[in-house]
PDB file of C-alpha atoms in Angstrom:
ATOM      1  CA  MET A   1       0.428   0.070   0.082  1.00 52.00           C
ATOM      2  CA  ASN A   2       2.897   1.947  -1.064  1.00 73.00           C
ATOM      3  CA  ASN A   3       3.582   4.881   1.521  1.00 93.00           C
ATOM      4  CA  ILE A   4       0.271   5.862   2.986  1.00 96.00           C
ATOM      5  CA  LYS A   5       1.075   3.770   6.277  1.00 95.00           C
ATOM      6  CA  THR A   6       4.710   4.693   7.046  1.00 95.00           C
ATOM      7  CA  ILE A   7       3.119   8.908   6.580  1.00 96.00           C
ATOM      8  CA  ASP A   8       0.842   7.951   8.638  1.00 96.00           C
ATOM      9  CA  GLU A   9       2.806   6.476  10.974  1.00 95.00           C
ATOM     10  CA  TYR A  10       5.490   9.555  10.931  1.00 96.00           C
ATOM     11  CA  LEU A  11       2.691  12.601  10.247  1.00 95.00           C
ATOM     12  CA  LEU A  12       1.231  10.885  14.023  1.00 93.00           C
ATOM     13  CA  GLY A  13       4.404  10.312  15.552  1.00 93.00           C
ATOM     14  CA  ASN A  14       3.829   6.582  16.262  1.00 93.00           C
ATOM     15  CA  MET A  15       6.951   5.990  14.513  1.00 94.00           C
ATOM     16  CA  ALA A  16      10.789   4.493  16.081  1.00 94.00           C
ATOM     17  CA  PRO A  17      12.942   7.320  16.740  1.00 94.00           C
ATOM     18  CA  GLY A  18      15.719   5.292  14.403  1.00 94.00           C
ATOM     19  CA  ASP A  19      12.955   5.079  11.326  1.00 94.00           C
ATOM     20  CA  ALA A  20      11.542   8.679  11.492  1.00 95.00           C
ATOM     21  CA  LEU A  21      15.721   9.651  11.216  1.00 95.00           C
ATOM     22  CA  LEU A  22      15.445   7.259   8.224  1.00 94.00           C
ATOM     23  CA  PHE A  23      12.376   9.151   7.020  1.00 95.00           C
ATOM     24  CA  ASP A  24      13.962  12.809   7.527  1.00 94.00           C
ATOM     25  CA  ALA A  25      17.007  11.016   5.031  1.00 95.00           C
ATOM     26  CA  ASN A  26      13.898  10.134   2.540  1.00 93.00           C
ATOM     27  CA  MET A  27      12.278  12.996   2.260  1.00 92.00           C
ATOM     28  CA  LEU A  28      15.956  14.685   1.755  1.00 93.00           C
ATOM     29  CA  LEU A  29      15.921  12.772  -1.950  1.00 92.00           C
ATOM     30  CA  ASN A  30      12.719  11.959  -2.621  1.00 93.00           C
ATOM     31  CA  ASN A  31      10.625  14.523  -3.742  1.00 92.00           C
ATOM     32  CA  ASP A  32       7.260  12.235  -4.497  1.00 93.00           C
ATOM     33  CA  LEU A  33       7.922  11.508  -0.894  1.00 94.00           C
ATOM     34  CA  ILE A  34       7.388  15.306  -0.148  1.00 93.00           C
ATOM     35  CA  SER A  35       4.938  15.503  -2.422  1.00 93.00           C
ATOM     36  CA  ASP A  36       2.702  12.836  -0.532  1.00 94.00           C
ATOM     37  CA  MET A  37       3.834  14.438   3.068  1.00 94.00           C
ATOM     38  CA  GLU A  38       2.219  17.681   1.843  1.00 93.00           C
ATOM     39  CA  HIS A  39      -1.290  15.633   0.525  1.00 93.00           C
ATOM     40  CA  GLN A  40      -1.647  13.821   3.338  1.00 95.00           C
ATOM     41  CA  GLN A  41      -1.172  16.595   5.854  1.00 93.00           C
ATOM     42  CA  ASN A  42      -4.013  17.835   3.902  1.00 91.00           C
ATOM     43  CA  THR A  43      -6.007  14.968   3.700  1.00 93.00           C
ATOM     44  CA  TYR A  44      -6.159  14.961   8.010  1.00 94.00           C
ATOM     45  CA  ALA A  45      -7.022  18.613   7.548  1.00 91.00           C
ATOM     46  CA  VAL A  46     -10.010  17.112   5.151  1.00 92.00           C
ATOM     47  CA  ILE A  47     -10.733  14.965   7.760  1.00 94.00           C
ATOM     48  CA  ARG A  48     -10.885  16.662  10.933  1.00 93.00           C
ATOM     49  CA  GLN A  49     -13.020  19.121   9.070  1.00 92.00           C
ATOM     50  CA  TYR A  50     -15.601  16.274   8.105  1.00 94.00           C
ATOM     51  CA  GLY A  51     -15.489  15.064  11.622  1.00 95.00           C
ATOM     52  CA  ARG A  52     -16.329  19.016  12.924  1.00 95.00           C
ATOM     53  CA  LYS A  53     -19.069  19.464  10.028  1.00 94.00           C
ATOM     54  CA  LYS A  54     -20.929  15.903  10.928  1.00 96.00           C
ATOM     55  CA  ILE A  55     -20.636  16.192  15.269  1.00 97.00           C
ATOM     56  CA  LYS A  56     -22.055  20.042  14.657  1.00 97.00           C
ATOM     57  CA  GLU A  57     -24.898  18.214  12.859  1.00 97.00           C
ATOM     58  CA  GLU A  58     -25.409  16.184  15.786  1.00 97.00           C
ATOM     59  CA  ILE A  59     -25.303  18.939  17.955  1.00 98.00           C
ATOM     60  CA  VAL A  60     -27.528  20.872  16.336  1.00 97.00           C
ATOM     61  CA  ALA A  61     -30.056  17.920  16.383  1.00 97.00           C
ATOM     62  CA  VAL A  62     -29.872  17.738  20.433  1.00 97.00           C
ATOM     63  CA  GLN A  63     -30.915  21.999  19.980  1.00 96.00           C
ATOM     64  CA  LYS A  64     -33.480  20.806  17.660  1.00 96.00           C
ATOM     65  CA  ILE A  65     -34.702  18.295  20.179  1.00 96.00           C
ATOM     66  CA  LEU A  66     -34.772  20.769  23.333  1.00 95.00           C
ATOM     67  CA  ALA A  67     -36.481  23.048  21.219  1.00 93.00           C
ATOM     68  CA  THR A  68     -39.525  21.119  20.236  1.00 95.00           C
ATOM     69  CA  ALA A  69     -39.751  17.686  22.561  1.00 94.00           C
ATOM     70  CA  PRO A  70     -42.570  18.924  25.158  1.00 95.00           C
ATOM     71  CA  GLN A  71     -40.128  17.352  28.311  1.00 94.00           C
ATOM     72  CA  HIS A  72     -38.586  20.089  27.519  1.00 94.00           C
ATOM     73  CA  ARG A  73     -40.565  22.683  27.504  1.00 94.00           C
ATOM     74  CA  GLY A  74     -39.439  24.222  30.755  1.00 95.00           C
ATOM     75  CA  PHE A  75     -35.912  24.113  30.884  1.00 95.00           C
ATOM     76  CA  MET A  76     -36.444  26.315  27.461  1.00 94.00           C
ATOM     77  CA  HIS A  77     -38.761  28.365  29.008  1.00 94.00           C
ATOM     78  CA  ARG A  78     -36.778  29.785  31.872  1.00 95.00           C
ATOM     79  CA  ILE A  79     -33.536  29.830  29.279  1.00 96.00           C
ATOM     80  CA  ALA A  80     -35.870  32.203  26.616  1.00 95.00           C
ATOM     81  CA  ASN A  81     -36.928  34.158  29.594  1.00 95.00           C
ATOM     82  CA  LEU A  82     -32.748  34.828  30.150  1.00 94.00           C
ATOM     83  CA  PHE A  83     -33.028  37.042  27.225  1.00 94.00           C
ATOM     84  CA  LYS A  84     -36.507  39.178  28.106  1.00 87.00           C
ATOM     85  CA  LYS A  85     -34.721  41.268  31.789  1.00 64.00           C
ATOM     86  CA  TYR A  86     -32.328  42.698  29.532  1.00 56.00           C
TER      87      TYR A  86
ATOM     88  CA  MET B   1     -22.687  12.365  32.382  1.00 43.00           C
ATOM     89  CA  ALA B   2     -18.808  11.643  31.941  1.00 44.00           C
ATOM     90  CA  MET B   3     -17.601  10.085  29.183  1.00 49.00           C
ATOM     91  CA  ASN B   4     -16.702   6.121  28.993  1.00 43.00           C
ATOM     92  CA  ASN B   5     -12.812   5.687  28.779  1.00 54.00           C
ATOM     93  CA  ASN B   6     -13.024   8.768  26.339  1.00 64.00           C
ATOM     94  CA  ARG B   7     -14.805   7.033  24.056  1.00 79.00           C
ATOM     95  CA  LEU B   8     -18.348   7.666  22.510  1.00 87.00           C
ATOM     96  CA  PRO B   9     -18.905   5.289  19.594  1.00 86.00           C
ATOM     97  CA  THR B  10     -22.202   6.163  19.008  1.00 92.00           C
ATOM     98  CA  VAL B  11     -24.638   8.855  17.839  1.00 93.00           C
ATOM     99  CA  GLU B  12     -26.795   7.645  20.373  1.00 94.00           C
ATOM    100  CA  GLN B  13     -24.112   7.640  22.987  1.00 95.00           C
ATOM    101  CA  ARG B  14     -23.677  10.990  22.530  1.00 96.00           C
ATOM    102  CA  GLU B  15     -26.729  12.522  21.887  1.00 96.00           C
ATOM    103  CA  ALA B  16     -26.824  11.619  25.513  1.00 96.00           C
ATOM    104  CA  PHE B  17     -23.730  13.372  25.819  1.00 96.00           C
ATOM    105  CA  PHE B  18     -24.879  16.117  24.085  1.00 97.00           C
ATOM    106  CA  MET B  19     -27.980  16.782  25.623  1.00 97.00           C
ATOM    107  CA  ALA B  20     -26.585  16.243  29.497  1.00 96.00           C
ATOM    108  CA  LEU B  21     -23.898  19.321  28.676  1.00 96.00           C
ATOM    109  CA  TYR B  22     -26.942  21.459  26.882  1.00 97.00           C
ATOM    110  CA  LYS B  23     -28.841  20.318  30.405  1.00 96.00           C
ATOM    111  CA  LYS B  24     -25.704  21.597  33.109  1.00 96.00           C
ATOM    112  CA  ALA B  25     -23.740  24.027  31.418  1.00 97.00           C
ATOM    113  CA  PHE B  26     -26.631  26.220  28.539  1.00 97.00           C
ATOM    114  CA  PRO B  27     -28.132  28.170  31.658  1.00 97.00           C
ATOM    115  CA  ASN B  28     -25.082  29.811  32.341  1.00 97.00           C
ATOM    116  CA  VAL B  29     -24.028  30.226  29.090  1.00 97.00           C
ATOM    117  CA  ALA B  30     -27.079  32.091  27.685  1.00 97.00           C
ATOM    118  CA  ARG B  31     -27.091  34.522  31.107  1.00 97.00           C
ATOM    119  CA  TYR B  32     -23.903  35.731  30.036  1.00 96.00           C
ATOM    120  CA  VAL B  33     -24.496  35.737  26.017  1.00 96.00           C
ATOM    121  CA  ALA B  34     -28.025  37.809  26.945  1.00 95.00           C
ATOM    122  CA  GLN B  35     -25.970  39.956  30.223  1.00 94.00           C
ATOM    123  CA  MET B  36     -23.584  40.723  26.787  1.00 93.00           C
ATOM    124  CA  GLY B  37     -26.228  42.160  24.592  1.00 93.00           C
ATOM    125  CA  GLY B  38     -26.880  38.892  22.671  1.00 94.00           C
ATOM    126  CA  SER B  39     -29.751  36.819  21.744  1.00 94.00           C
ATOM    127  CA  LEU B  40     -30.555  33.550  22.055  1.00 95.00           C
ATOM    128  CA  GLU B  41     -29.867  32.524  18.645  1.00 95.00           C
ATOM    129  CA  GLU B  42     -26.286  33.661  19.407  1.00 95.00           C
ATOM    130  CA  ALA B  43     -26.505  31.821  22.635  1.00 96.00           C
ATOM    131  CA  GLN B  44     -26.701  28.434  20.872  1.00 96.00           C
ATOM    132  CA  ASP B  45     -24.449  29.385  17.684  1.00 95.00           C
ATOM    133  CA  ILE B  46     -21.748  29.767  20.714  1.00 96.00           C
ATOM    134  CA  PHE B  47     -22.715  26.732  22.411  1.00 97.00           C
ATOM    135  CA  GLN B  48     -22.738  24.961  19.674  1.00 96.00           C
ATOM    136  CA  ASP B  49     -19.110  25.340  18.815  1.00 96.00           C
ATOM    137  CA  THR B  50     -18.273  25.545  22.813  1.00 96.00           C
ATOM    138  CA  LEU B  51     -19.670  21.554  21.970  1.00 97.00           C
ATOM    139  CA  VAL B  52     -17.169  20.976  19.237  1.00 96.00           C
ATOM    140  CA  ILE B  53     -14.094  22.270  21.305  1.00 94.00           C
ATOM    141  CA  TYR B  54     -15.358  19.747  24.417  1.00 94.00           C
ATOM    142  CA  TYR B  55     -15.341  17.143  22.402  1.00 94.00           C
ATOM    143  CA  GLU B  56     -12.662  17.406  20.474  1.00 93.00           C
ATOM    144  CA  LYS B  57     -10.901  17.627  23.646  1.00 90.00           C
ATOM    145  CA  VAL B  58     -12.806  14.817  25.282  1.00 89.00           C
ATOM    146  CA  ALA B  59     -12.090  12.422  22.605  1.00 90.00           C
ATOM    147  CA  SER B  60      -8.492  13.372  21.647  1.00 85.00           C
ATOM    148  CA  ALA B  61      -5.929  10.560  23.859  1.00 62.00           C
ATOM    149  CA  GLN B  62      -4.052  13.422  25.757  1.00 61.00           C
ATOM    150  CA  THR B  63      -7.010  14.809  27.881  1.00 60.00           C
ATOM    151  CA  GLU B  64      -6.131  15.840  31.165  1.00 66.00           C
ATOM    152  CA  ILE B  65      -9.367  15.517  33.972  1.00 71.00           C
ATOM    153  CA  ILE B  66     -11.657  18.104  33.705  1.00 75.00           C
ATOM    154  CA  VAL B  67     -13.041  18.811  37.274  1.00 79.00           C
ATOM    155  CA  ASN B  68     -15.525  20.760  36.877  1.00 88.00           C
ATOM    156  CA  GLU B  69     -16.975  20.733  32.976  1.00 90.00           C
ATOM    157  CA  LYS B  70     -19.683  23.721  33.544  1.00 93.00           C
ATOM    158  CA  ALA B  71     -17.435  25.972  34.242  1.00 95.00           C
ATOM    159  CA  TYR B  72     -14.870  25.006  31.675  1.00 94.00           C
ATOM    160  CA  LEU B  73     -17.794  24.856  29.348  1.00 96.00           C
ATOM    161  CA  LEU B  74     -18.490  28.105  30.452  1.00 97.00           C
ATOM    162  CA  GLY B  75     -15.127  29.614  30.030  1.00 96.00           C
ATOM    163  CA  ILE B  76     -14.822  28.413  26.559  1.00 96.00           C
ATOM    164  CA  ALA B  77     -18.064  29.481  25.575  1.00 97.00           C
ATOM    165  CA  LYS B  78     -16.842  33.135  26.939  1.00 96.00           C
ATOM    166  CA  ARG B  79     -13.303  32.869  24.841  1.00 95.00           C
ATOM    167  CA  LEU B  80     -15.986  32.436  22.187  1.00 95.00           C
ATOM    168  CA  TRP B  81     -17.666  35.450  22.749  1.00 95.00           C
ATOM    169  CA  LEU B  82     -15.171  37.681  22.455  1.00 93.00           C
ATOM    170  CA  GLN B  83     -13.986  36.299  19.447  1.00 90.00           C
ATOM    171  CA  HIS B  84     -17.466  36.186  17.390  1.00 82.00           C
ATOM    172  CA  TYR B  85     -17.820  39.986  19.256  1.00 77.00           C
ATOM    173  CA  LYS B  86     -14.373  41.396  17.911  1.00 74.00           C
ATOM    174  CA  ALA B  87     -14.146  39.105  14.931  1.00 68.00           C
ATOM    175  CA  SER B  88     -17.450  40.875  11.953  1.00 49.00           C
ATOM    176  CA  ASN B  89     -17.600  37.420  10.005  1.00 52.00           C
ATOM    177  CA  LYS B  90     -19.321  35.077  12.237  1.00 49.00           C
ATOM    178  CA  ASN B  91     -17.862  32.110  10.909  1.00 53.00           C
ATOM    179  CA  GLN B  92     -14.616  32.079  12.814  1.00 53.00           C
ATOM    180  CA  PRO B  93     -15.073  31.328  15.958  1.00 51.00           C
ATOM    181  CA  LEU B  94     -13.039  28.068  16.246  1.00 57.00           C
ATOM    182  CA  ASN B  95      -9.884  29.085  14.069  1.00 52.00           C
ATOM    183  CA  ASP B  96      -8.350  30.329  17.561  1.00 50.00           C
ATOM    184  CA  PHE B  97      -8.727  26.547  18.709  1.00 54.00           C
ATOM    185  CA  ASP B  98      -6.628  25.160  16.012  1.00 47.00           C
ATOM    186  CA  THR B  99      -4.079  23.726  16.924  1.00 42.00           C
ATOM    187  CA  GLU B 100      -2.761  21.133  14.690  1.00 40.00           C
ATOM    188  CA  VAL B 101      -0.099  22.086  12.193  1.00 36.00           C
ATOM    189  CA  VAL B 102      -1.788  22.931   9.122  1.00 36.00           C
ATOM    190  CA  PRO B 103       0.329  23.041   5.997  1.00 39.00           C
ATOM    191  CA  ASP B 104       0.659  25.992   4.156  1.00 39.00           C
ATOM    192  CA  GLU B 105      -0.579  24.694   0.827  1.00 41.00           C
ATOM    193  CA  GLN B 106      -4.592  24.349   1.862  1.00 51.00           C
ATOM    194  CA  PRO B 107      -6.908  22.179  -0.866  1.00 48.00           C
ATOM    195  CA  ALA B 108      -9.987  22.974  -1.843  1.00 57.00           C
ATOM    196  CA  THR B 109     -11.388  21.797   1.392  1.00 68.00           C
ATOM    197  CA  GLY B 110     -15.431  22.715   0.289  1.00 75.00           C
ATOM    198  CA  LYS B 111     -14.924  21.633  -2.538  1.00 77.00           C
ATOM    199  CA  ILE B 112     -13.584  18.053  -2.621  1.00 79.00           C
ATOM    200  CA  LEU B 113     -15.614  17.966   1.183  1.00 83.00           C
ATOM    201  CA  HIS B 114     -18.845  18.209  -0.512  1.00 82.00           C
ATOM    202  CA  TYR B 115     -17.964  15.592  -3.135  1.00 81.00           C
ATOM    203  CA  LEU B 116     -16.160  13.208  -0.344  1.00 84.00           C
ATOM    204  CA  GLU B 117     -19.565  13.262   1.686  1.00 84.00           C
ATOM    205  CA  THR B 118     -21.164  11.925  -1.533  1.00 82.00           C
ATOM    206  CA  ALA B 119     -18.776   9.697  -3.333  1.00 80.00           C
ATOM    207  CA  GLY B 120     -16.550   8.295  -0.363  1.00 86.00           C
ATOM    208  CA  LYS B 121     -19.098   8.472   2.404  1.00 90.00           C
ATOM    209  CA  LYS B 122     -18.621   5.156   4.403  1.00 92.00           C
ATOM    210  CA  CYS B 123     -14.653   6.250   4.371  1.00 94.00           C
ATOM    211  CA  MET B 124     -14.971   9.552   5.753  1.00 96.00           C
ATOM    212  CA  GLU B 125     -16.690   8.696   8.368  1.00 96.00           C
ATOM    213  CA  LEU B 126     -14.423   5.156   9.062  1.00 97.00           C
ATOM    214  CA  LEU B 127     -11.607   7.829   8.651  1.00 97.00           C
ATOM    215  CA  ARG B 128     -13.575  10.189  11.332  1.00 96.00           C
ATOM    216  CA  ALA B 129     -14.112   7.691  13.638  1.00 96.00           C
ATOM    217  CA  TYR B 130     -10.120   6.656  14.178  1.00 95.00           C
ATOM    218  CA  TYR B 131      -9.094  10.084  13.561  1.00 96.00           C
ATOM    219  CA  TYR B 132     -11.870  12.736  14.643  1.00 95.00           C
ATOM    220  CA  ASP B 133     -13.813  10.089  17.181  1.00 95.00           C
ATOM    221  CA  HIS B 134     -10.409   8.816  18.149  1.00 94.00           C
ATOM    222  CA  LEU B 135     -11.734   5.492  18.662  1.00 94.00           C
ATOM    223  CA  PRO B 136      -9.959   2.560  19.239  1.00 93.00           C
ATOM    224  CA  VAL B 137      -9.449   0.099  16.367  1.00 94.00           C
ATOM    225  CA  GLY B 138     -11.801  -2.720  18.422  1.00 95.00           C
ATOM    226  CA  ASP B 139     -14.384  -0.420  18.382  1.00 94.00           C
ATOM    227  CA  VAL B 140     -13.909   0.747  14.397  1.00 96.00           C
ATOM    228  CA  ALA B 141     -13.970  -2.619  13.960  1.00 97.00           C
ATOM    229  CA  THR B 142     -17.897  -3.475  15.138  1.00 95.00           C
ATOM    230  CA  LEU B 143     -18.827  -0.601  14.249  1.00 95.00           C
ATOM    231  CA  PHE B 144     -17.770  -0.678  10.609  1.00 96.00           C
ATOM    232  CA  GLY B 145     -18.751  -4.500  11.036  1.00 96.00           C
ATOM    233  CA  TYR B 146     -15.268  -6.157  10.686  1.00 96.00           C
ATOM    234  CA  SER B 147     -14.317  -9.076  11.643  1.00 95.00           C
ATOM    235  CA  GLY B 148     -11.719  -7.752  13.113  1.00 95.00           C
ATOM    236  CA  THR B 149      -8.823  -4.867  14.136  1.00 96.00           C
ATOM    237  CA  HIS B 150      -6.835  -6.717  11.607  1.00 97.00           C
ATOM    238  CA  SER B 151      -9.469  -5.643   8.720  1.00 97.00           C
ATOM    239  CA  ALA B 152     -10.344  -2.728  10.017  1.00 97.00           C
ATOM    240  CA  THR B 153      -6.590  -1.018   9.964  1.00 96.00           C
ATOM    241  CA  VAL B 154      -6.341  -2.827   6.534  1.00 96.00           C
ATOM    242  CA  ALA B 155      -9.858  -0.617   5.170  1.00 96.00           C
ATOM    243  CA  LYS B 156      -8.810   2.570   6.803  1.00 96.00           C
ATOM    244  CA  TYR B 157      -5.328   2.700   5.195  1.00 96.00           C
ATOM    245  CA  LYS B 158      -6.921   1.911   2.072  1.00 96.00           C
ATOM    246  CA  CYS B 159      -9.668   4.944   2.743  1.00 96.00           C
ATOM    247  CA  LEU B 160      -6.772   6.785   3.575  1.00 96.00           C
ATOM    248  CA  GLU B 161      -4.880   6.352   0.048  1.00 95.00           C
ATOM    249  CA  LYS B 162      -8.342   6.698  -1.670  1.00 94.00           C
ATOM    250  CA  VAL B 163      -9.004  10.576  -0.041  1.00 93.00           C
ATOM    251  CA  ARG B 164      -5.494  11.401  -0.405  1.00 94.00           C
ATOM    252  CA  GLU B 165      -6.002  10.754  -3.669  1.00 93.00           C
ATOM    253  CA  THR B 166      -8.922  13.000  -4.475  1.00 91.00           C
ATOM    254  CA  VAL B 167      -6.989  15.464  -2.704  1.00 89.00           C
ATOM    255  CA  LYS B 168      -3.819  15.425  -4.598  1.00 89.00           C
ATOM    256  CA  GLN B 169      -6.180  15.310  -7.802  1.00 87.00           C
ATOM    257  CA  ASN B 170      -8.612  18.488  -6.421  1.00 82.00           C
ATOM    258  CA  SER B 171      -4.879  20.435  -5.438  1.00 76.00           C
ATOM    259  CA  LEU B 172      -3.394  20.085  -9.009  1.00 57.00           C
ATOM    260  CA  THR B 173      -6.668  21.553 -10.002  1.00 55.00           C
ATOM    261  CA  TYR B 174      -6.651  23.968  -7.675  1.00 51.00           C
ATOM    262  CA  ALA B 175      -3.304  24.597  -7.615  1.00 51.00           C
ATOM    263  CA  ASP B 176      -4.207  25.010 -11.983  1.00 52.00           C
ATOM    264  CA  PHE B 177      -6.714  27.028 -11.227  1.00 47.00           C
ATOM    265  CA  ILE B 178      -4.722  29.684  -9.262  1.00 48.00           C
ATOM    266  CA  GLU B 179      -1.634  29.779 -12.048  1.00 42.00           C
TER     267      GLU B 179
END
C-alpha cells in the first residue's frame, strides 16, 4: 500500500525514533515523498473538517430536540426568559 | 454524564452526552450571552461551537481530567463570545482553537468535502471514527462490521489512500486554477 502507513506513523508521531530519522533522510532525496506527505497532511485536515461538520450536525439535532420535545419545554422557557430581562 | 474512557462510539451515546451538557451548562452560557447583549440565537451558536471544542478535547487521548465541566464550558463559551464580538465574520469562531499544524498549501476543502460526503461517505465515516473521534480500532471494527482489528486497519489505510488521491487530484486542479 505504497507509503500511506509510513507517512501516517511519521505524521502522527507513532514512528520509532530511528525510523523517523531514516524517513527524514528519505525526504531529502525524494521529492515525491515530500509531495505525498503534504497531500496526506491535507487529507487529515479534510477529515477533521468533515468530523467537525458531522459532530456539529449531531449537536444541532440535540438542540432541535430541546426546542421541540414537550418534556424540555420548561427548560427552554427558562432559557428564553433570560433574554427578556436585558 | 462523563465520557466512558473518552469513548462515545455511537450517535446515541453522543446524543445523550450532548443533551446532558446542554442541561448542565447551557443556562449559564445563555445567561452570560444575554448579559453581554447577545440574542438567544447567538447563545445557541456559541454553545454549539463550545460543544465541538469540548468534544474534540475529551475525545483526544491527551485529555487531562476536567474537574468542573460546567465552569470549563463557560470558559470556552466566553472566549468564543469575545472572539465572535471582535470578529466581523461570524463563521470563524473555531479558528483560534485550531492547534494542529496545517500545511501552507490548503486544499480546496469545501469542494473536496462536498465530493467526499457523497462519493466517499463510508470511507469518510471510517476515517472520522479513527482520526476525529479517536476511537480504538476494536470499536471501529465493531461499528463498521469488520471481522477484526486487522481488517479494520487495512480498510483505514485503503480509505486514507483513496481520500489522499482525491485531495491530490483536487490540489492539482486548484493549483492550475490559481496559476
